[in-house]
């Protein structure tokens, strides 16, 4: 009986290891929603509080945007609508900046459709560290 319990423990542990992300992030599941990391789940909780306070509305997850005319894809963690202006804005939870993120961040500065809040830190202490306000291709002579 003990061997059977050890077998299931080992099998379950291996399954957990496969679920760990490339950068050791742990996927988080909540009722009706799944997040790529604990930081992303924490940022979502902050967005829900901002929604209840009447600051934002219409929170959407994993929205795909096209940057540049070449159609380079970028999936932003969340998009919400500002209640005062009625304009959409993006929210990105970045626990581990990668080379690809650096490239897409620079592209977003010129081709992003709306401003982008970047949240960093840990799931216990998420903080808004940067807001990117895109310049736009017409203002730099690329259109």
Coordinates of C-alpha atoms in Angstrom, one line a residue:
X1 CA 0.0 0.0 0.0
X2 CA 2.9 2.4 0.8
X3 CA 4.5 1.8 -2.6
X4 CA 1.2 2.7 -4.2
X5 CA 1.0 6.0 -2.2
X6 CA 4.7 6.8 -3.1
X7 CA 3.9 6.1 -6.8
X8 CA 0.9 8.5 -6.8
X9 CA 2.9 11.1 -4.9
X10 CA 5.8 10.9 -7.4
X11 CA 3.3 11.0 -10.4
X12 CA 1.5 14.0 -8.9
X13 CA 4.8 15.9 -8.2
X14 CA 5.9 15.3 -11.8
X15 CA 2.7 16.7 -13.1
X16 CA 3.2 19.9 -10.9
X17 CA 6.7 20.3 -12.3
X18 CA 5.3 20.2 -15.9
X19 CA 2.9 23.0 -15.0
X20 CA 5.7 25.3 -13.9
X21 CA 6.4 28.0 -16.4
X22 CA 9.6 28.7 -18.3
X23 CA 10.6 31.3 -15.7
X24 CA 9.4 29.3 -12.7
X25 CA 6.1 31.1 -12.5
X26 CA 3.2 29.2 -11.0
X27 CA -0.1 29.2 -12.8
X28 CA -3.0 30.4 -10.7
X29 CA -6.5 29.2 -11.1
X30 CA -9.5 31.0 -9.7
X31 CA -13.2 30.3 -10.3
X32 CA -13.7 31.0 -13.9
X33 CA -10.2 32.4 -14.6
X34 CA -6.7 31.2 -15.0
X35 CA -3.5 33.3 -14.8
X36 CA 0.0 32.7 -16.0
X37 CA 1.6 33.9 -12.7
X38 CA 0.8 34.9 -9.2
X39 CA 1.8 38.5 -10.0
X40 CA -0.8 38.5 -12.9
X41 CA -3.4 37.2 -10.5
X42 CA -2.6 39.9 -7.9
X43 CA -2.7 42.6 -10.6
X44 CA -6.1 41.3 -11.6
X45 CA -7.3 41.7 -8.0
X46 CA -6.1 45.3 -8.0
X47 CA -8.0 45.9 -11.3
X48 CA -11.2 44.4 -9.7
X49 CA -10.8 46.9 -6.8
X50 CA -10.3 49.8 -9.2
X51 CA -13.5 48.6 -11.0
X52 CA -15.5 48.5 -7.8
X53 CA -14.3 52.0 -7.0
X54 CA -15.6 53.2 -10.3
X55 CA -12.2 54.1 -11.8
X56 CA -12.3 51.5 -14.6
X57 CA -14.7 49.1 -16.3
X58 CA -14.8 46.3 -18.9
X59 CA -11.7 44.4 -17.8
X60 CA -10.6 41.9 -20.5
X61 CA -7.8 39.3 -20.3
X62 CA -5.1 38.3 -22.8
X63 CA -6.0 40.7 -25.6
X64 CA -3.9 40.3 -28.8
X65 CA -2.8 43.5 -30.5
X66 CA -1.0 44.0 -33.8
X67 CA 2.1 46.3 -33.6
X68 CA 3.4 47.8 -36.9
X69 CA 2.0 47.4 -40.4
X70 CA 3.8 44.0 -40.5
X71 CA 1.4 42.8 -37.9
X72 CA 3.8 41.8 -35.2
X73 CA 1.6 40.3 -32.5
X74 CA 1.6 41.3 -28.9
X75 CA -0.6 39.8 -26.2
X76 CA -1.3 42.2 -23.4
X77 CA -2.3 40.7 -20.0
X78 CA -5.3 43.0 -19.5
X79 CA -7.2 45.8 -21.3
X80 CA -9.6 48.0 -19.3
X81 CA -11.6 51.1 -20.1
X82 CA -11.0 54.3 -18.1
X83 CA -14.4 55.6 -16.8
X84 CA -13.5 59.3 -16.9
X85 CA -12.2 59.4 -20.5
X86 CA -13.9 56.3 -22.0
X87 CA -10.5 55.2 -23.5
X88 CA -9.0 51.8 -23.3
X89 CA -5.6 51.2 -21.8
X90 CA -3.4 48.1 -21.4
X91 CA -2.0 46.5 -18.2
X92 CA 1.0 44.3 -18.2
X93 CA 2.3 42.2 -15.2
X94 CA 6.0 41.7 -15.7
X95 CA 7.7 39.5 -13.1
X96 CA 10.7 38.6 -15.3
X97 CA 11.7 40.9 -18.2
X98 CA 13.0 39.0 -21.2
X99 CA 14.8 40.0 -24.4
X100 CA 11.6 39.6 -26.4
X101 CA 9.8 41.8 -23.9
X102 CA 12.5 44.5 -24.4
X103 CA 11.9 44.5 -28.2
X104 CA 8.1 44.5 -27.9
X105 CA 8.3 47.3 -25.3
X106 CA 10.3 49.5 -27.8
X107 CA 7.8 48.6 -30.6
X108 CA 4.9 49.4 -28.3
X109 CA 6.3 52.9 -27.6
X110 CA 5.8 53.7 -31.3
X111 CA 3.0 51.5 -32.4
X112 CA 0.9 50.9 -29.3
X113 CA -2.8 51.7 -29.7
X114 CA -3.2 53.1 -26.2
X115 CA -1.2 53.7 -23.0
X116 CA 0.2 50.7 -21.2
X117 CA 0.6 50.3 -17.4
X118 CA 3.5 48.0 -16.5
X119 CA 3.3 46.4 -13.0
X120 CA 6.3 44.7 -11.5
X121 CA 7.3 43.3 -8.1
X122 CA 6.0 40.2 -6.5
X123 CA 2.5 38.8 -6.0
X124 CA 2.8 40.0 -2.4
X125 CA 3.9 43.5 -3.4
X126 CA 2.8 44.4 -7.0
X127 CA 3.6 48.0 -8.0
X128 CA 3.0 50.2 -11.0
X129 CA 6.5 51.0 -12.1
X130 CA 6.0 52.5 -15.6
X131 CA 3.3 53.9 -17.9
X132 CA 4.1 53.9 -21.6
X133 CA 2.4 56.5 -23.7
X134 CA 2.9 55.6 -27.3
X135 CA 4.2 58.3 -29.7
X136 CA 2.5 56.9 -32.8
X137 CA 4.0 56.3 -36.2
X138 CA 2.6 59.5 -37.7
X139 CA 4.4 61.7 -35.1
X140 CA 7.8 60.2 -35.9
X141 CA 7.4 60.2 -39.7
X142 CA 6.9 56.4 -40.2
X143 CA 3.3 56.5 -41.5

